[in-house]
């Protein structure tokens, strides 16, 4: 139901030319990461904008050479996509601290560190950044309230390191995403 494709294991968003969507576009970042690693993405993936302007155009091209080549490359680059997701997560903390209200930067760092003390907490941080973003993009907000990682870390109650932090992260994420749904425009069907 989106106006753009989301591709690969990370559902990386790729906007068509002229589309100014509300979410952070991540597919071009993945492709730049791949080129830096000499991973040779196909020519179609190296276009700045998604060449398919609608879902109908995309579906009509499903068996065409460009999409076949793109699917093959994506299927063969899972480790690269994983590395990109991890790198993006590592960069998130500094971005969040810079974008957050000044009185929240310390809280964000403390909660991030608490959650990161367990393997399931690290996975949750990586997964959340990948699928919901860092929370620093002002366009990724409804009624002034965001849903990215920064917002979850600010939402967390004060708990100890380890599993209590991982559980509170999950509970805070649920509260933030419930608020996102409540604040979303009805026509988005969230």
PDB file of C-alpha atoms in Angstrom:
ATOM      1  CA  UNK A   1       0.000   0.000   0.000  1.00  0.00           C
ATOM      2  CA  UNK A   2       3.004   2.350  -0.012  1.00  0.00           C
ATOM      3  CA  UNK A   3       3.871   4.722  -2.856  1.00  0.00           C
ATOM      4  CA  UNK A   4       7.415   3.336  -3.088  1.00  0.00           C
ATOM      5  CA  UNK A   5       9.242   0.006  -2.913  1.00  0.00           C
ATOM      6  CA  UNK A   6      11.027  -1.219   0.179  1.00  0.00           C
ATOM      7  CA  UNK A   7      13.700  -3.723  -0.768  1.00  0.00           C
ATOM      8  CA  UNK A   8      16.053  -6.276   0.735  1.00  0.00           C
ATOM      9  CA  UNK A   9      16.225  -7.776   4.196  1.00  0.00           C
ATOM     10  CA  UNK A  10      15.937  -4.323   5.746  1.00  0.00           C
ATOM     11  CA  UNK A  11      12.970  -3.185   3.663  1.00  0.00           C
ATOM     12  CA  UNK A  12      15.135  -0.301   2.458  1.00  0.00           C
ATOM     13  CA  UNK A  13      12.935   2.522   1.146  1.00  0.00           C
ATOM     14  CA  UNK A  14      13.548   3.862  -2.368  1.00  0.00           C
ATOM     15  CA  UNK A  15      11.527   6.873  -3.531  1.00  0.00           C
ATOM     16  CA  UNK A  16      10.609   7.581  -7.150  1.00  0.00           C
ATOM     17  CA  UNK A  17      11.723  10.940  -8.564  1.00  0.00           C
ATOM     18  CA  UNK A  18       9.564  13.789  -7.346  1.00  0.00           C
ATOM     19  CA  UNK A  19       8.092  11.821  -4.439  1.00  0.00           C
ATOM     20  CA  UNK A  20       8.709  13.527  -1.118  1.00  0.00           C
ATOM     21  CA  UNK A  21       7.789  10.885   1.400  1.00  0.00           C
ATOM     22  CA  UNK A  22       7.611  11.166   5.156  1.00  0.00           C
ATOM     23  CA  UNK A  23      10.125   8.403   5.912  1.00  0.00           C
ATOM     24  CA  UNK A  24      13.891   8.287   5.714  1.00  0.00           C
ATOM     25  CA  UNK A  25      14.965   6.843   2.393  1.00  0.00           C
ATOM     26  CA  UNK A  26      17.573   4.144   3.015  1.00  0.00           C
ATOM     27  CA  UNK A  27      18.040   2.251  -0.267  1.00  0.00           C
ATOM     28  CA  UNK A  28      20.388   4.861  -1.797  1.00  0.00           C
ATOM     29  CA  UNK A  29      22.438   4.731   1.432  1.00  0.00           C
ATOM     30  CA  UNK A  30      22.677   0.945   1.112  1.00  0.00           C
ATOM     31  CA  UNK A  31      23.881   1.290  -2.476  1.00  0.00           C
ATOM     32  CA  UNK A  32      26.547   3.850  -1.487  1.00  0.00           C
ATOM     33  CA  UNK A  33      27.658   1.490   1.294  1.00  0.00           C
ATOM     34  CA  UNK A  34      27.821  -1.364  -1.245  1.00  0.00           C
ATOM     35  CA  UNK A  35      29.881   0.704  -3.689  1.00  0.00           C
ATOM     36  CA  UNK A  36      32.328   1.650  -0.923  1.00  0.00           C
ATOM     37  CA  UNK A  37      32.714  -2.072  -0.250  1.00  0.00           C
ATOM     38  CA  UNK A  38      33.162  -2.775  -3.987  1.00  0.00           C
ATOM     39  CA  UNK A  39      30.042  -4.969  -3.959  1.00  0.00           C
ATOM     40  CA  UNK A  40      28.998  -3.999  -7.523  1.00  0.00           C
ATOM     41  CA  UNK A  41      25.281  -3.231  -7.264  1.00  0.00           C
ATOM     42  CA  UNK A  42      23.433  -3.516 -10.578  1.00  0.00           C
ATOM     43  CA  UNK A  43      23.047  -0.405 -12.733  1.00  0.00           C
ATOM     44  CA  UNK A  44      19.352  -0.033 -11.945  1.00  0.00           C
ATOM     45  CA  UNK A  45      20.137   0.140  -8.219  1.00  0.00           C
ATOM     46  CA  UNK A  46      22.684   2.898  -8.804  1.00  0.00           C
ATOM     47  CA  UNK A  47      20.031   5.284 -10.087  1.00  0.00           C
ATOM     48  CA  UNK A  48      19.390   8.026  -7.542  1.00  0.00           C
ATOM     49  CA  UNK A  49      15.615   7.559  -7.758  1.00  0.00           C
ATOM     50  CA  UNK A  50      13.516   4.453  -8.080  1.00  0.00           C
ATOM     51  CA  UNK A  51      12.745   4.074 -11.799  1.00  0.00           C
ATOM     52  CA  UNK A  52       9.228   2.722 -11.149  1.00  0.00           C
ATOM     53  CA  UNK A  53       6.777   5.523 -10.414  1.00  0.00           C
ATOM     54  CA  UNK A  54       3.908   3.382  -9.196  1.00  0.00           C
ATOM     55  CA  UNK A  55       3.121  -0.044  -7.838  1.00  0.00           C
ATOM     56  CA  UNK A  56       1.557  -0.922 -11.202  1.00  0.00           C
ATOM     57  CA  UNK A  57       4.797  -0.024 -13.047  1.00  0.00           C
ATOM     58  CA  UNK A  58       6.824  -2.026 -10.537  1.00  0.00           C
ATOM     59  CA  UNK A  59       4.589  -5.090 -10.849  1.00  0.00           C
ATOM     60  CA  UNK A  60       4.596  -4.852 -14.657  1.00  0.00           C
ATOM     61  CA  UNK A  61       8.407  -5.046 -14.535  1.00  0.00           C
ATOM     62  CA  UNK A  62       8.639  -7.960 -12.064  1.00  0.00           C
ATOM     63  CA  UNK A  63       9.942 -10.397 -14.664  1.00  0.00           C
ATOM     64  CA  UNK A  64      11.967  -7.829 -16.568  1.00  0.00           C
ATOM     65  CA  UNK A  65      15.756  -7.920 -16.674  1.00  0.00           C
ATOM     66  CA  UNK A  66      16.317  -4.974 -14.299  1.00  0.00           C
ATOM     67  CA  UNK A  67      14.214  -6.392 -11.471  1.00  0.00           C
ATOM     68  CA  UNK A  68      15.567  -9.900 -12.000  1.00  0.00           C
ATOM     69  CA  UNK A  69      19.112  -8.549 -11.706  1.00  0.00           C
ATOM     70  CA  UNK A  70      18.187  -6.484  -8.656  1.00  0.00           C
ATOM     71  CA  UNK A  71      16.513  -9.446  -6.927  1.00  0.00           C
ATOM     72  CA  UNK A  72      19.540 -11.638  -7.613  1.00  0.00           C
ATOM     73  CA  UNK A  73      21.933  -9.010  -6.256  1.00  0.00           C
ATOM     74  CA  UNK A  74      19.808  -8.517  -3.138  1.00  0.00           C
ATOM     75  CA  UNK A  75      19.594 -12.286  -2.553  1.00  0.00           C
ATOM     76  CA  UNK A  76      23.384 -12.577  -2.888  1.00  0.00           C
ATOM     77  CA  UNK A  77      24.209  -9.576  -0.680  1.00  0.00           C
ATOM     78  CA  UNK A  78      22.534 -10.514   2.600  1.00  0.00           C
ATOM     79  CA  UNK A  79      25.798 -10.242   4.558  1.00  0.00           C
ATOM     80  CA  UNK A  80      26.424  -6.797   3.077  1.00  0.00           C
ATOM     81  CA  UNK A  81      22.880  -5.697   3.930  1.00  0.00           C
ATOM     82  CA  UNK A  82      23.398  -6.951   7.484  1.00  0.00           C
ATOM     83  CA  UNK A  83      26.672  -5.014   7.755  1.00  0.00           C
ATOM     84  CA  UNK A  84      24.870  -1.887   6.539  1.00  0.00           C
ATOM     85  CA  UNK A  85      22.112  -2.315   9.118  1.00  0.00           C
ATOM     86  CA  UNK A  86      24.684  -2.722  11.908  1.00  0.00           C
ATOM     87  CA  UNK A  87      26.693   0.299  10.739  1.00  0.00           C
ATOM     88  CA  UNK A  88      23.531   2.396  10.612  1.00  0.00           C
ATOM     89  CA  UNK A  89      22.663   1.368  14.147  1.00  0.00           C
ATOM     90  CA  UNK A  90      26.133   2.305  15.438  1.00  0.00           C
ATOM     91  CA  UNK A  91      25.816   5.762  13.884  1.00  0.00           C
ATOM     92  CA  UNK A  92      22.377   6.273  15.414  1.00  0.00           C
ATOM     93  CA  UNK A  93      23.460   7.177  18.947  1.00  0.00           C
ATOM     94  CA  UNK A  94      25.417  10.297  17.974  1.00  0.00           C
ATOM     95  CA  UNK A  95      22.631  11.421  15.609  1.00  0.00           C
ATOM     96  CA  UNK A  96      20.007  10.986  18.317  1.00  0.00           C
ATOM     97  CA  UNK A  97      22.001  12.852  20.957  1.00  0.00           C
ATOM     98  CA  UNK A  98      22.535  15.729  18.539  1.00  0.00           C
ATOM     99  CA  UNK A  99      18.866  15.919  17.500  1.00  0.00           C
ATOM    100  CA  UNK A 100      17.283  15.398  20.919  1.00  0.00           C
ATOM    101  CA  UNK A 101      16.229  18.127  23.302  1.00  0.00           C
ATOM    102  CA  UNK A 102      19.384  19.009  25.260  1.00  0.00           C
ATOM    103  CA  UNK A 103      17.900  17.775  28.530  1.00  0.00           C
ATOM    104  CA  UNK A 104      17.291  14.332  26.972  1.00  0.00           C
ATOM    105  CA  UNK A 105      20.704  13.576  25.406  1.00  0.00           C
ATOM    106  CA  UNK A 106      22.092  11.993  28.575  1.00  0.00           C
ATOM    107  CA  UNK A 107      18.941   9.934  29.103  1.00  0.00           C
ATOM    108  CA  UNK A 108      19.131   8.650  25.539  1.00  0.00           C
ATOM    109  CA  UNK A 109      22.752   7.591  25.940  1.00  0.00           C
ATOM    110  CA  UNK A 110      22.126   5.928  29.329  1.00  0.00           C
ATOM    111  CA  UNK A 111      19.109   3.985  28.066  1.00  0.00           C
ATOM    112  CA  UNK A 112      20.912   2.956  24.876  1.00  0.00           C
ATOM    113  CA  UNK A 113      23.824   1.661  26.977  1.00  0.00           C
ATOM    114  CA  UNK A 114      21.493  -0.179  29.367  1.00  0.00           C
ATOM    115  CA  UNK A 115      19.650  -1.927  26.546  1.00  0.00           C
ATOM    116  CA  UNK A 116      22.937  -2.784  24.802  1.00  0.00           C
ATOM    117  CA  UNK A 117      24.157  -4.875  27.759  1.00  0.00           C
ATOM    118  CA  UNK A 118      22.326  -7.995  26.504  1.00  0.00           C
ATOM    119  CA  UNK A 119      22.439  -9.748  23.141  1.00  0.00           C
ATOM    120  CA  UNK A 120      18.660  -9.478  22.695  1.00  0.00           C
ATOM    121  CA  UNK A 121      18.930  -5.802  23.618  1.00  0.00           C
ATOM    122  CA  UNK A 122      21.591  -5.193  20.973  1.00  0.00           C
ATOM    123  CA  UNK A 123      19.432  -6.989  18.426  1.00  0.00           C
ATOM    124  CA  UNK A 124      16.417  -4.860  19.442  1.00  0.00           C
ATOM    125  CA  UNK A 125      18.387  -1.632  18.960  1.00  0.00           C
ATOM    126  CA  UNK A 126      19.673  -2.705  15.537  1.00  0.00           C
ATOM    127  CA  UNK A 127      16.274  -3.960  14.416  1.00  0.00           C
ATOM    128  CA  UNK A 128      14.416  -0.890  15.635  1.00  0.00           C
ATOM    129  CA  UNK A 129      16.742   1.566  13.892  1.00  0.00           C
ATOM    130  CA  UNK A 130      16.468  -0.409  10.687  1.00  0.00           C
ATOM    131  CA  UNK A 131      12.688  -0.615  10.608  1.00  0.00           C
ATOM    132  CA  UNK A 132      11.608   2.587  12.374  1.00  0.00           C
ATOM    133  CA  UNK A 133      14.660   4.830  12.012  1.00  0.00           C
ATOM    134  CA  UNK A 134      16.676   6.895  14.427  1.00  0.00           C
ATOM    135  CA  UNK A 135      13.785   9.260  15.160  1.00  0.00           C
ATOM    136  CA  UNK A 136      15.724  12.377  14.175  1.00  0.00           C
ATOM    137  CA  UNK A 137      13.856  13.207  10.954  1.00  0.00           C
ATOM    138  CA  UNK A 138      11.256  15.914  11.716  1.00  0.00           C
ATOM    139  CA  UNK A 139       9.090  14.574   8.866  1.00  0.00           C
ATOM    140  CA  UNK A 140       8.769  11.235  10.688  1.00  0.00           C
ATOM    141  CA  UNK A 141       6.297  12.580  13.229  1.00  0.00           C
ATOM    142  CA  UNK A 142       2.551  12.763  13.657  1.00  0.00           C
ATOM    143  CA  UNK A 143       1.213  15.600  15.793  1.00  0.00           C
ATOM    144  CA  UNK A 144       4.788  16.459  16.735  1.00  0.00           C
ATOM    145  CA  UNK A 145       5.517  12.997  18.172  1.00  0.00           C
ATOM    146  CA  UNK A 146       7.961  10.610  16.508  1.00  0.00           C
ATOM    147  CA  UNK A 147       8.354   6.856  16.630  1.00  0.00           C
ATOM    148  CA  UNK A 148      12.038   6.260  15.889  1.00  0.00           C
ATOM    149  CA  UNK A 149      14.601   4.934  18.332  1.00  0.00           C
ATOM    150  CA  UNK A 150      15.245   8.317  19.959  1.00  0.00           C
ATOM    151  CA  UNK A 151      11.595   8.509  20.990  1.00  0.00           C
ATOM    152  CA  UNK A 152      11.636   5.008  22.471  1.00  0.00           C
ATOM    153  CA  UNK A 153      14.776   5.731  24.488  1.00  0.00           C
ATOM    154  CA  UNK A 154      13.213   8.948  25.813  1.00  0.00           C
ATOM    155  CA  UNK A 155      10.018   7.018  26.640  1.00  0.00           C
ATOM    156  CA  UNK A 156      11.782   4.346  28.697  1.00  0.00           C
ATOM    157  CA  UNK A 157      11.271   4.285  32.447  1.00  0.00           C
ATOM    158  CA  UNK A 158      14.366   4.224  34.646  1.00  0.00           C
ATOM    159  CA  UNK A 159      15.389   0.574  35.065  1.00  0.00           C
ATOM    160  CA  UNK A 160      18.617  -1.330  35.628  1.00  0.00           C
ATOM    161  CA  UNK A 161      20.919  -2.757  32.950  1.00  0.00           C
ATOM    162  CA  UNK A 162      20.373  -6.114  31.309  1.00  0.00           C
ATOM    163  CA  UNK A 163      17.069  -7.884  30.896  1.00  0.00           C
ATOM    164  CA  UNK A 164      15.055  -5.250  32.826  1.00  0.00           C
ATOM    165  CA  UNK A 165      16.277  -2.667  30.283  1.00  0.00           C
ATOM    166  CA  UNK A 166      15.523  -4.964  27.336  1.00  0.00           C
ATOM    167  CA  UNK A 167      11.984  -5.566  28.667  1.00  0.00           C
ATOM    168  CA  UNK A 168      11.413  -1.858  29.297  1.00  0.00           C
ATOM    169  CA  UNK A 169      12.701  -1.078  25.798  1.00  0.00           C
ATOM    170  CA  UNK A 170      10.056  -3.420  24.353  1.00  0.00           C
ATOM    171  CA  UNK A 171       7.336  -1.866  26.543  1.00  0.00           C
ATOM    172  CA  UNK A 172       8.416   1.672  25.619  1.00  0.00           C
ATOM    173  CA  UNK A 173       8.472   0.739  21.915  1.00  0.00           C
ATOM    174  CA  UNK A 174       4.905  -0.563  22.216  1.00  0.00           C
ATOM    175  CA  UNK A 175       3.787   2.691  23.864  1.00  0.00           C
ATOM    176  CA  UNK A 176       5.523   4.787  21.195  1.00  0.00           C
ATOM    177  CA  UNK A 177       4.084   2.730  18.312  1.00  0.00           C
ATOM    178  CA  UNK A 178       0.593   2.757  19.847  1.00  0.00           C
ATOM    179  CA  UNK A 179       0.894   6.557  20.015  1.00  0.00           C
ATOM    180  CA  UNK A 180       2.034   6.600  16.380  1.00  0.00           C
ATOM    181  CA  UNK A 181      -1.097   4.711  15.336  1.00  0.00           C
ATOM    182  CA  UNK A 182      -3.342   6.967  17.418  1.00  0.00           C
ATOM    183  CA  UNK A 183      -1.748  10.089  15.909  1.00  0.00           C
ATOM    184  CA  UNK A 184      -1.536   8.838  12.318  1.00  0.00           C
ATOM    185  CA  UNK A 185      -3.758  10.277   9.589  1.00  0.00           C
ATOM    186  CA  UNK A 186      -6.751   7.940   9.137  1.00  0.00           C
ATOM    187  CA  UNK A 187      -6.122   7.660   5.367  1.00  0.00           C
ATOM    188  CA  UNK A 188      -2.756   5.919   6.042  1.00  0.00           C
ATOM    189  CA  UNK A 189      -4.574   2.956   7.571  1.00  0.00           C
ATOM    190  CA  UNK A 190      -1.980   2.405  10.300  1.00  0.00           C
TER     191      UNK A 190
END
